[in-house]
């Protein structure tokens, strides 16, 4: 890569860095400039302390050695000035560190909130196409990486003031020594730019691999039961080890470059300091400068070593922050599709109307190919069909979770609640899982639990305040389903959609739940996906799906008599259920052994 190309790339990166800083400080510029002010005070005091050191050397130390005496008033003045400068410098450091940290963490909080807001705006299909690990990394690790540059930036801004004032003082003290010292600054900038160009690729790779590792770990832990049941621990370990090794190599590459870079930052000022001492000694012998002026120059340049290193540290953080910021922008720049719920039409009655409804997953064959149906309000309708017939898809469309390809859906006012076949409980209390942060009376919660046949809650040691663990791991599948149902019931929706919600319940408990729904939710339209003949027979109506269309719609006994395909499907359900019951009886007889 030629020098011209390197300069062009470096300029582009610096423009990106400036845009990043502007974006980060959009809402936090006040605290940032207070931090910069503290850094500027520190810089001014540092430069002036070199003047005081020269005064101490020329007016206190040198006269003491030459004449044996020194004015006590001068000692008091210079020591007082030195102490005062130290106190003001310390105050500047406290202000700078306090407000720089406040700026960084407030900016990280704002970015995380912005990412979470954008993720919450995205529709369900978009989330299904994304890696959970990448999304979690974007709201956490990437936000911290993007704002990492804000911590040293105020000090680096103060260092610019420090370098400017120091350059003027060094040149004013002695032209040749001052020019020699100032000449180091451009050299350090060139080294920093070259380092930034080379290390950026390592940081980009590291952030990408970190996202992949987070996704893989999340997936592995989420499927721990499957991993253990199939004895796949070694495979998962090897899979994670491959990703972790790529992350390690990327970070080690950055560390190797950084160690070389920091070694140069250490060595270069030290060499220059030695040259200043040697050259200054000749200048003092020639009478061109005093011992105090030489001491002042060396003292000032020594003080500059750490701040100059901080500029290098700030530049080294730029690629890391840009890598995190680019990943965040990739999330924030994702277009937000219209909310599918906004496409639902509001009806004038309690019925649910579906007309010419089509749906296909990502351009594949249509799951629903022109569904037409009217589901009567205030009744319980069972949606029945073979696997892949579109039952769950139909419920998701009515709930407004996914957009229809074509067609219209008309729903009543008053809210729609969908209870999934696989219930999700948060790692919190039962009460918080039911209320989801809303205010409900104890009576309303108890009533919902009663309808869902979830009275077991009151037998738990802490009742509603029992912690259920992540995804409700401390509860059985049937208990989780009943709590998920209670979560929907407490809101008294106009439409209740049950996607095989009672599949983990025994037939007697399931019958009680459905009877409770009929008795207490007379005005609620209930649509339930069912595969148990006993459940289907309890419904007022049956909507039979086959091949993505409604084949029949009527009472269960009517369909059994008049629709052969429906009758064969129900007989198959009964056969499968009988086989499962026989297996259960055999396990019980043998003691449940495997």
Coordinates of C-alpha atoms in Angstrom, one line a residue:
X1 CA 0.0 0.0 0.0
X2 CA 1.5 3.3 -1.1
X3 CA 1.9 6.3 1.1
X4 CA -0.8 8.2 -0.8
X5 CA -3.2 5.3 -0.3
X6 CA -2.3 5.0 3.4
X7 CA -2.9 8.8 3.9
X8 CA -6.2 8.5 2.1
X9 CA -7.3 5.5 4.2
X10 CA -6.1 7.2 7.4
X11 CA -8.0 10.3 6.5
X12 CA -11.2 8.3 5.9
X13 CA -10.8 6.5 9.2
X14 CA -10.3 9.8 11.0
X15 CA -13.5 11.1 9.4
X16 CA -15.3 8.0 10.5
X17 CA -13.9 8.5 14.0
X18 CA -15.1 12.1 14.1
X19 CA -18.6 11.1 12.9
X20 CA -18.5 8.4 15.7
X21 CA -17.6 11.0 18.4
X22 CA -20.3 13.4 17.1
X23 CA -22.9 10.6 17.2
X24 CA -21.9 9.5 20.7
X25 CA -21.9 13.1 22.1
X26 CA -25.2 14.0 20.5
X27 CA -26.9 14.0 23.9
X28 CA -23.9 14.1 26.3
X29 CA -21.8 17.0 25.0
X30 CA -22.1 19.0 28.3
X31 CA -20.5 16.4 30.5
X32 CA -17.9 15.8 27.8
X33 CA -16.8 19.5 27.6
X34 CA -16.6 19.7 31.4
X35 CA -14.2 16.8 31.2
X36 CA -12.2 18.5 28.5
X37 CA -12.2 21.7 30.6
X38 CA -10.7 19.6 33.5
X39 CA -8.1 18.2 31.1
X40 CA -7.2 21.7 29.8
X41 CA -6.7 23.0 33.4
X42 CA -4.4 20.0 34.0
X43 CA -2.5 20.9 30.8
X44 CA -2.0 24.5 31.7
X45 CA -0.9 23.7 35.3
X46 CA 1.6 21.1 33.9
X47 CA 3.2 23.7 31.6
X48 CA 3.3 26.3 34.2
X49 CA 4.9 23.9 36.7
X50 CA 7.9 23.7 34.3
X51 CA 8.3 27.5 34.8
X52 CA 8.2 27.0 38.5
X53 CA 10.8 24.2 38.3
X54 CA 13.0 26.6 36.4
X55 CA 12.5 29.3 39.1
X56 CA 13.4 26.7 41.8
X57 CA 16.5 25.7 40.0
X58 CA 17.8 29.1 39.0
X59 CA 16.7 31.1 42.1
X60 CA 16.9 28.6 44.9
X61 CA 19.0 25.5 44.2
X62 CA 21.7 27.1 42.1
X63 CA 22.3 30.1 44.4
X64 CA 22.4 27.8 47.4
X65 CA 25.3 25.8 45.8
X66 CA 27.1 28.8 44.4
X67 CA 26.7 31.3 47.4
X68 CA 25.7 29.0 50.2
X69 CA 22.7 31.1 51.0
X70 CA 19.2 31.7 49.6
X71 CA 16.3 34.0 50.4
X72 CA 13.7 32.2 52.6
X73 CA 11.0 34.3 51.0
X74 CA 11.8 32.9 47.6
X75 CA 11.7 29.4 48.9
X76 CA 8.3 30.1 50.4
X77 CA 7.0 31.6 47.2
X78 CA 8.2 28.9 44.8
X79 CA 7.1 26.1 47.1
X80 CA 3.7 27.7 47.6
X81 CA 3.3 28.1 43.8
X82 CA 4.3 24.4 43.4
X83 CA 1.8 23.2 46.0
X84 CA -1.0 25.4 44.6
X85 CA -0.3 24.1 41.1
X86 CA -0.4 20.6 42.4
X87 CA -3.8 21.1 44.0
X88 CA -5.3 22.7 40.9
X89 CA -3.8 19.9 38.7
X90 CA -5.4 17.3 41.0
X91 CA -8.8 19.1 40.8
X92 CA -8.5 19.1 37.0
X93 CA -7.8 15.3 37.1
X94 CA -10.8 14.6 39.4
X95 CA -13.1 16.7 37.2
X96 CA -11.8 15.1 34.0
X97 CA -12.0 11.5 35.2
X98 CA -15.5 12.0 36.8
X99 CA -17.1 13.6 33.8
X100 CA -15.3 11.4 31.2
X101 CA -16.6 8.3 32.9
X102 CA -20.0 9.8 33.2
X103 CA -20.0 10.7 29.5
X104 CA -18.9 7.2 28.5
X105 CA -21.4 5.2 30.5
X106 CA -24.3 7.5 29.7
X107 CA -23.5 7.2 26.0
X108 CA -23.3 3.4 26.3
X109 CA -26.6 3.4 28.1
X110 CA -28.2 5.6 25.4
X111 CA -26.9 3.4 22.6
X112 CA -28.1 0.2 24.3
X113 CA -31.5 1.7 24.8
X114 CA -31.6 2.8 21.1
X115 CA -30.6 -0.7 20.0
X116 CA -33.3 -2.3 22.3
X117 CA -35.9 0.2 21.0
X118 CA -35.1 -0.7 17.4
X119 CA -35.1 -4.4 18.1
X120 CA -38.5 -4.1 19.8
X121 CA -39.8 -2.3 16.7
X122 CA -38.9 -5.1 14.4
X123 CA -41.5 -7.7 13.5
X124 CA -41.4 -11.3 14.6
X125 CA -40.2 -12.6 11.2
X126 CA -37.2 -10.3 11.3
X127 CA -36.2 -11.6 14.8
X128 CA -36.5 -15.2 13.6
X129 CA -34.0 -14.5 10.8
X130 CA -31.4 -13.0 13.2
X131 CA -28.9 -14.6 15.6
X132 CA -29.9 -14.0 19.2
X133 CA -26.2 -13.9 20.2
X134 CA -25.5 -11.0 17.7
X135 CA -28.5 -9.1 19.0
X136 CA -27.4 -9.5 22.6
X137 CA -23.9 -8.5 21.7
X138 CA -25.1 -5.4 19.9
X139 CA -27.0 -4.2 22.9
X140 CA -24.2 -4.9 25.4
X141 CA -20.6 -5.6 24.3
X142 CA -20.7 -3.6 21.1
X143 CA -22.2 -0.6 22.9
X144 CA -19.3 -0.7 25.4
X145 CA -16.8 -1.1 22.6
X146 CA -18.2 1.8 20.6
X147 CA -18.0 4.2 23.6
X148 CA -14.6 3.0 24.8
X149 CA -13.0 5.9 23.0
X150 CA -14.8 8.4 25.1
X151 CA -12.9 7.6 28.3
X152 CA -9.4 8.7 27.1
X153 CA -10.7 11.3 24.6
X154 CA -11.0 14.3 27.1
X155 CA -7.5 13.7 28.3
X156 CA -6.3 13.4 24.7
X157 CA -8.0 16.7 24.0
X158 CA -6.2 18.3 26.9
X159 CA -3.0 16.8 25.7
X160 CA -3.4 18.8 22.4
X161 CA -3.5 21.9 24.6
X162 CA -0.5 20.6 26.6
X163 CA 1.5 19.9 23.5
X164 CA 0.7 23.3 22.0
X165 CA 1.7 25.2 25.2
X166 CA 4.7 23.1 25.7
X167 CA 6.0 23.6 22.2
X168 CA 5.7 27.4 22.6
X169 CA 7.5 27.2 26.0
X170 CA 10.3 24.8 24.7
X171 CA 11.0 26.9 21.7
X172 CA 10.9 30.1 23.7
X173 CA 13.4 28.6 26.3
X174 CA 15.9 27.4 23.7
X175 CA 15.2 27.4 19.9
X176 CA 17.3 24.4 18.9
X177 CA 16.4 22.1 21.8
X178 CA 12.8 23.2 21.5
X179 CA 12.7 22.3 17.8
X180 CA 14.4 19.0 18.4
X181 CA 11.8 18.1 21.1
X182 CA 8.8 19.3 19.0
X183 CA 10.0 17.3 16.0
X184 CA 9.1 14.1 17.9
X185 CA 5.4 14.9 17.9
X186 CA 4.7 14.4 14.2
X187 CA 6.8 11.2 14.3
X188 CA 4.5 9.8 17.0
X189 CA 1.4 10.8 15.0
X190 CA 2.8 8.9 12.0
X191 CA 3.5 5.8 14.1
X192 CA 0.0 6.0 15.6
X193 CA -1.7 6.2 12.1
X194 CA 0.2 3.3 10.8
X195 CA -0.7 1.3 13.9
X196 CA -4.3 2.2 13.5
X197 CA -4.4 1.0 9.9
X198 CA -2.9 -2.3 10.7
X199 CA -4.8 -3.1 13.9
X200 CA -8.2 -2.3 12.5
X201 CA -8.7 -5.6 10.7
X202 CA -7.9 -7.5 13.9
X203 CA -10.5 -5.6 15.9
X204 CA -13.2 -6.0 13.2
X205 CA -12.6 -9.7 13.1
X206 CA -12.6 -10.0 16.9
X207 CA -15.9 -8.2 17.2
X208 CA -17.5 -10.4 14.5
X209 CA -16.1 -13.6 16.2
X210 CA -17.3 -12.4 19.6
X211 CA -20.9 -12.1 18.2
X212 CA -20.6 -15.6 16.7
X213 CA -19.3 -17.0 20.0
X214 CA -22.2 -15.4 21.9
X215 CA -24.7 -16.8 19.5
X216 CA -23.1 -20.3 19.7
X217 CA -23.0 -20.3 23.5
X218 CA -26.6 -19.0 23.8
X219 CA -27.7 -21.8 21.4
X220 CA -25.7 -24.5 23.2
X221 CA -27.0 -23.5 26.6
X222 CA -30.6 -23.1 25.3
X223 CA -30.5 -26.6 23.9
X224 CA -28.6 -28.2 26.8
X225 CA -31.2 -30.9 27.2
X226 CA -30.8 -32.0 23.5
X227 CA -27.0 -31.8 23.7
X228 CA -27.0 -34.1 26.8
X229 CA -29.6 -36.5 25.6
X230 CA -27.7 -37.2 22.4
X231 CA -24.3 -37.2 24.0
X232 CA -23.1 -34.3 21.9
X233 CA -21.1 -32.5 24.6
X234 CA -17.8 -33.2 22.7
X235 CA -19.2 -31.9 19.5
X236 CA -20.4 -28.7 21.1
X237 CA -17.1 -28.3 22.9
X238 CA -15.2 -28.6 19.7
X239 CA -17.6 -26.2 17.9
X240 CA -17.2 -23.6 20.5
X241 CA -13.4 -24.2 20.7
X242 CA -13.1 -23.4 16.9
X243 CA -14.9 -20.1 17.3
X244 CA -13.0 -19.2 20.5
X245 CA -9.7 -20.0 18.8
X246 CA -10.6 -17.6 15.9
X247 CA -11.5 -14.9 18.5
X248 CA -8.3 -15.6 20.4
X249 CA -6.1 -15.3 17.3
X250 CA -7.8 -12.0 16.3
X251 CA -7.3 -10.5 19.7
X252 CA -3.7 -11.8 19.9
X253 CA -2.9 -10.2 16.6
X254 CA -4.2 -6.9 18.0
X255 CA -2.2 -7.4 21.2
X256 CA 1.0 -8.1 19.3
X257 CA 0.7 -5.0 17.3
X258 CA -0.2 -3.0 20.4
X259 CA 2.8 -4.3 22.3
X260 CA 5.1 -3.1 19.5
X261 CA 3.3 0.2 19.3
X262 CA 3.6 0.8 23.0
X263 CA 7.2 -0.2 23.1
X264 CA 7.9 2.5 20.4
X265 CA 6.0 5.0 22.5
X266 CA 8.1 4.1 25.5
X267 CA 11.5 4.1 23.7
X268 CA 11.2 7.2 21.5
X269 CA 10.6 9.8 24.3
X270 CA 13.4 8.2 26.4
X271 CA 15.9 8.4 23.5
X272 CA 14.9 12.0 22.9
X273 CA 15.2 12.9 26.6
X274 CA 18.8 11.5 26.6
X275 CA 19.6 13.6 23.5
X276 CA 18.1 16.7 25.1
X277 CA 20.2 16.1 28.2
X278 CA 23.4 15.7 26.2
X279 CA 22.7 18.6 23.9
X280 CA 21.5 20.8 26.8
X281 CA 24.7 20.2 28.7
X282 CA 26.8 21.6 25.8
X283 CA 24.4 24.5 25.6
X284 CA 24.8 25.3 29.3
X285 CA 28.6 25.0 29.0
X286 CA 28.5 27.4 26.1
X287 CA 26.4 29.8 28.2
X288 CA 23.5 29.7 25.8
X289 CA 21.1 28.6 28.5
X290 CA 20.9 28.3 32.2
X291 CA 20.8 25.1 34.3
X292 CA 17.2 26.0 35.3
X293 CA 16.2 26.3 31.6
X294 CA 17.7 22.9 30.8
X295 CA 16.0 21.4 33.8
X296 CA 12.7 23.0 32.8
X297 CA 13.0 21.6 29.3
X298 CA 13.8 18.0 30.4
X299 CA 11.2 18.2 33.2
X300 CA 8.5 19.3 30.7
X301 CA 9.4 16.8 28.1
X302 CA 9.4 14.0 30.7
X303 CA 5.9 15.1 31.8
X304 CA 4.8 14.9 28.2
X305 CA 5.8 11.2 27.9
X306 CA 2.6 9.8 29.5
X307 CA 0.2 12.3 27.9
X308 CA 1.7 11.5 24.5
X309 CA 1.2 7.8 25.2
X310 CA -2.4 8.6 26.0
X311 CA -2.8 10.0 22.5
X312 CA -1.5 6.7 21.2
X313 CA -3.9 4.8 23.5
X314 CA -6.8 6.9 22.3
X315 CA -5.9 6.2 18.6
X316 CA -5.5 2.5 19.5
X317 CA -9.1 2.6 20.8
X318 CA -10.5 4.1 17.6
X319 CA -10.5 0.9 15.6
X320 CA -12.0 -1.0 18.5
X321 CA -14.8 1.6 18.9
X322 CA -15.4 1.8 15.1
X323 CA -15.7 -2.0 14.9
X324 CA -18.4 -1.9 17.7
X325 CA -20.1 1.1 16.2
X326 CA -20.3 -0.4 12.7
X327 CA -22.0 -3.5 14.1
X328 CA -24.4 -1.3 16.0
X329 CA -25.1 0.8 12.9
X330 CA -25.8 -2.4 11.0
X331 CA -28.6 -3.2 13.4
X332 CA -29.9 0.4 13.7
X333 CA -29.9 0.8 9.9
X334 CA -32.1 -2.3 9.3
X335 CA -35.4 -1.1 7.8
X336 CA -38.4 -1.6 10.1
X337 CA -41.2 -3.4 8.4
X338 CA -44.8 -2.2 9.0
X339 CA -46.3 -3.8 12.1
X340 CA -48.4 -6.7 10.8
X341 CA -51.0 -5.9 13.5
X342 CA -51.7 -2.6 11.8
X343 CA -53.0 -4.5 8.7
X344 CA -55.8 -6.1 10.7
X345 CA -59.2 -4.7 10.0
X346 CA -61.5 -3.8 12.9
X347 CA -64.9 -5.4 12.7
X348 CA -68.3 -4.1 14.0
X349 CA -69.2 -7.4 15.7
X350 CA -67.4 -10.2 17.6
X351 CA -66.7 -12.4 14.6
X352 CA -63.3 -13.1 13.1
X353 CA -63.4 -12.9 9.3
X354 CA -60.7 -14.3 7.0
X355 CA -60.9 -13.6 3.2
X356 CA -58.6 -14.9 0.4
X357 CA -55.8 -15.3 2.9
X358 CA -52.4 -16.4 1.5
X359 CA -49.1 -16.9 3.2
X360 CA -45.7 -18.4 2.3
X361 CA -42.5 -18.5 4.3
X362 CA -39.7 -16.6 2.5
X363 CA -40.9 -17.3 -1.0
X364 CA -41.5 -21.0 -0.4
X365 CA -44.7 -22.8 -1.4
X366 CA -47.8 -21.3 0.2
X367 CA -48.8 -22.6 3.6
X368 CA -52.1 -20.9 3.3
X369 CA -53.5 -20.7 -0.2
X370 CA -56.7 -18.7 -0.1
X371 CA -58.4 -19.3 3.3
X372 CA -61.9 -18.1 3.6
X373 CA -63.8 -18.4 6.9
X374 CA -65.9 -16.6 9.5
X375 CA -65.3 -17.6 13.1
X376 CA -68.4 -16.8 15.1
X377 CA -67.8 -14.5 18.1
X378 CA -68.4 -15.8 21.6
X379 CA -67.9 -19.4 20.6
X380 CA -65.0 -21.9 20.8
X381 CA -63.7 -23.0 17.4
X382 CA -61.1 -25.8 17.0
X383 CA -58.7 -25.5 14.1
X384 CA -57.8 -29.1 13.0
X385 CA -55.5 -30.3 10.3
X386 CA -52.5 -32.6 9.6
X387 CA -49.0 -31.5 10.4
X388 CA -48.0 -28.6 8.1
X389 CA -51.6 -27.7 7.1
X390 CA -51.1 -24.1 8.4
X391 CA -52.9 -24.2 11.7
X392 CA -50.3 -22.3 13.7
X393 CA -49.7 -19.9 10.8
X394 CA -53.3 -19.0 10.8
X395 CA -53.3 -18.2 14.5
X396 CA -50.1 -16.1 14.1
X397 CA -51.8 -14.2 11.3
X398 CA -54.9 -13.5 13.3
X399 CA -52.7 -12.4 16.2
X400 CA -50.9 -9.9 14.0
X401 CA -47.5 -11.4 14.5
X402 CA -46.7 -12.1 10.9
X403 CA -47.9 -10.3 7.7
X404 CA -50.2 -11.9 5.3
X405 CA -49.1 -12.3 1.7
X406 CA -52.5 -11.5 0.4
X407 CA -56.0 -11.3 1.8
X408 CA -57.7 -9.6 4.7
X409 CA -58.3 -10.4 8.4
X410 CA -61.1 -8.7 10.3
X411 CA -61.0 -8.9 14.1
X412 CA -63.2 -7.5 16.9
X413 CA -62.0 -4.7 19.2
X414 CA -61.0 -5.5 22.7
X415 CA -57.6 -7.1 22.3
X416 CA -56.2 -10.4 21.0
X417 CA -54.0 -12.8 23.1
X418 CA -52.1 -15.8 21.8
X419 CA -50.9 -18.6 24.0
X420 CA -48.1 -20.6 22.4
X421 CA -47.7 -24.3 22.5
X422 CA -44.2 -23.9 24.0
X423 CA -44.9 -21.5 26.9
X424 CA -42.2 -18.9 27.7
X425 CA -41.7 -17.8 31.3
X426 CA -39.2 -15.2 32.4
X427 CA -36.7 -15.8 35.2
X428 CA -38.8 -13.9 37.7
X429 CA -41.8 -14.6 40.1
X430 CA -45.1 -16.1 39.1
X431 CA -46.8 -12.8 39.8
X432 CA -44.5 -10.9 37.5
X433 CA -44.8 -13.5 34.7
X434 CA -48.6 -13.1 34.9
X435 CA -48.9 -9.3 35.2
X436 CA -45.9 -8.5 32.9
X437 CA -45.5 -5.2 34.8
X438 CA -49.2 -4.2 34.6
X439 CA -51.4 -3.5 37.6
X440 CA -53.9 -6.3 38.3
X441 CA -55.8 -6.9 41.6
X442 CA -55.2 -10.1 43.6
X443 CA -58.8 -11.1 42.8
X444 CA -58.2 -10.8 39.0
X445 CA -55.0 -12.9 39.3
X446 CA -56.6 -15.6 41.4
X447 CA -59.6 -15.7 39.0
X448 CA -57.3 -16.2 36.0
X449 CA -55.4 -19.0 37.9
X450 CA -58.6 -20.7 38.8
X451 CA -59.8 -20.7 35.1
X452 CA -56.4 -22.1 34.0
X453 CA -56.6 -24.8 36.8
X454 CA -53.4 -23.4 38.2
X455 CA -54.3 -23.7 41.8
X456 CA -50.9 -25.4 42.5
X457 CA -49.5 -21.9 42.7
X458 CA -51.0 -21.4 46.2
X459 CA -49.4 -24.6 47.4
X460 CA -45.9 -23.3 46.6
X461 CA -43.9 -22.0 49.6
X462 CA -43.9 -18.4 48.3
X463 CA -47.2 -18.6 46.3
X464 CA -47.3 -15.9 43.6
X465 CA -43.9 -14.6 44.7
X466 CA -42.2 -17.9 43.9
X467 CA -39.2 -17.6 41.5
X468 CA -39.6 -19.9 38.5
X469 CA -36.0 -19.7 37.1
X470 CA -35.1 -19.1 33.5
X471 CA -37.9 -20.2 31.1
X472 CA -39.7 -21.6 34.2
X473 CA -37.3 -24.4 34.6
X474 CA -38.5 -25.2 38.1
X475 CA -42.0 -26.0 36.8
X476 CA -43.4 -28.9 34.8
X477 CA -44.5 -28.5 31.2
X478 CA -48.2 -28.6 32.2
X479 CA -47.6 -26.0 35.0
X480 CA -45.9 -23.6 32.6
X481 CA -48.7 -24.0 30.1
X482 CA -51.3 -23.1 32.7
X483 CA -49.4 -20.1 33.9
X484 CA -49.0 -18.9 30.3
X485 CA -52.8 -19.3 29.8
X486 CA -53.4 -17.4 33.1
X487 CA -51.2 -14.6 31.8
X488 CA -53.6 -14.2 28.8
X489 CA -56.8 -14.7 30.8
X490 CA -56.1 -12.0 33.3
X491 CA -56.3 -9.5 30.5
X492 CA -59.9 -10.6 29.5
X493 CA -59.2 -10.4 25.8
X494 CA -61.9 -10.3 23.1
X495 CA -60.1 -13.1 21.2
X496 CA -58.2 -15.9 22.9
X497 CA -56.0 -18.0 20.6
X498 CA -54.6 -21.2 21.9
X499 CA -51.9 -22.9 19.9
X500 CA -52.2 -26.5 21.2
X501 CA -51.8 -24.8 24.6
X502 CA -53.1 -27.7 26.7
X503 CA -51.0 -30.4 25.0
X504 CA -49.0 -31.0 28.2
X505 CA -52.1 -31.5 30.3
X506 CA -53.8 -34.7 31.0
X507 CA -57.3 -35.1 29.4
X508 CA -59.2 -34.5 32.6
X509 CA -57.4 -31.3 33.4
X510 CA -57.7 -30.2 29.8
X511 CA -61.4 -30.7 29.9
X512 CA -61.7 -28.7 33.1
X513 CA -59.8 -25.8 31.6
X514 CA -61.9 -25.7 28.4
X515 CA -65.1 -25.9 30.5
X516 CA -63.8 -23.1 32.7
X517 CA -63.2 -21.0 29.6
X518 CA -66.7 -21.6 28.3
X519 CA -68.2 -20.7 31.7
X520 CA -66.3 -17.6 32.5
X521 CA -65.5 -16.1 29.0
X522 CA -68.9 -16.2 27.5
X523 CA -68.2 -13.1 25.3
X524 CA -64.7 -14.1 24.3
X525 CA -64.0 -15.8 21.0
X526 CA -61.8 -18.8 21.6
X527 CA -59.8 -20.4 18.7
X528 CA -57.8 -23.4 19.7
X529 CA -55.5 -25.6 17.6
X530 CA -56.1 -29.1 18.8
X531 CA -55.1 -32.7 17.9
X532 CA -56.8 -34.6 20.8
X533 CA -60.2 -35.9 19.7
X534 CA -61.5 -35.2 23.3
X535 CA -60.5 -31.5 22.9
X536 CA -62.0 -31.2 19.5
X537 CA -65.3 -32.7 20.6
X538 CA -65.6 -30.0 23.3
X539 CA -65.5 -27.1 20.7
X540 CA -68.6 -25.5 19.3
X541 CA -67.3 -25.5 15.8
X542 CA -64.4 -27.1 13.9
X543 CA -62.4 -25.4 11.1
X544 CA -60.7 -28.2 9.0
X545 CA -57.6 -27.2 7.1
X546 CA -56.0 -29.3 4.4
X547 CA -53.6 -28.2 1.7
X548 CA -53.6 -24.6 2.9
X549 CA -57.4 -24.2 2.4
X550 CA -60.5 -24.6 4.5
X551 CA -62.0 -28.0 3.5
X552 CA -64.9 -28.0 5.9
X553 CA -66.3 -25.8 8.7
X554 CA -69.0 -27.1 11.1
X555 CA -69.7 -29.1 14.1
X556 CA -67.4 -32.0 15.0
X557 CA -70.1 -34.7 14.7
X558 CA -71.3 -33.3 11.3
X559 CA -67.7 -33.4 9.9
X560 CA -67.2 -36.9 11.2
X561 CA -70.3 -38.0 9.3
X562 CA -69.9 -36.0 6.1
X563 CA -66.2 -35.4 5.5
X564 CA -64.2 -38.7 5.0
X565 CA -60.8 -36.9 5.1
X566 CA -61.6 -35.4 8.5
X567 CA -62.9 -38.7 9.8
X568 CA -59.7 -40.5 8.8
X569 CA -57.5 -37.7 10.4
X570 CA -59.5 -38.0 13.7
X571 CA -59.2 -41.8 13.7
X572 CA -55.4 -41.4 13.2
X573 CA -55.3 -39.0 16.1
X574 CA -57.2 -41.5 18.2
X575 CA -54.9 -44.3 17.2
X576 CA -51.8 -42.3 18.1
X577 CA -53.3 -41.3 21.4
X578 CA -54.2 -44.9 22.2
X579 CA -50.6 -46.0 21.3
X580 CA -49.2 -43.3 23.6
X581 CA -51.5 -44.4 26.5
X582 CA -50.5 -48.0 26.0
X583 CA -46.8 -47.0 26.2
X584 CA -47.5 -45.0 29.3
X585 CA -49.3 -48.0 31.0
X586 CA -46.4 -50.3 30.0
X587 CA -43.9 -47.9 31.6
X588 CA -46.0 -47.6 34.7
X589 CA -46.2 -51.4 35.0
X590 CA -42.5 -51.9 34.6
X591 CA -41.6 -49.1 37.0
X592 CA -40.7 -46.5 34.3
X593 CA -37.4 -48.1 33.5
X594 CA -35.7 -47.7 30.1

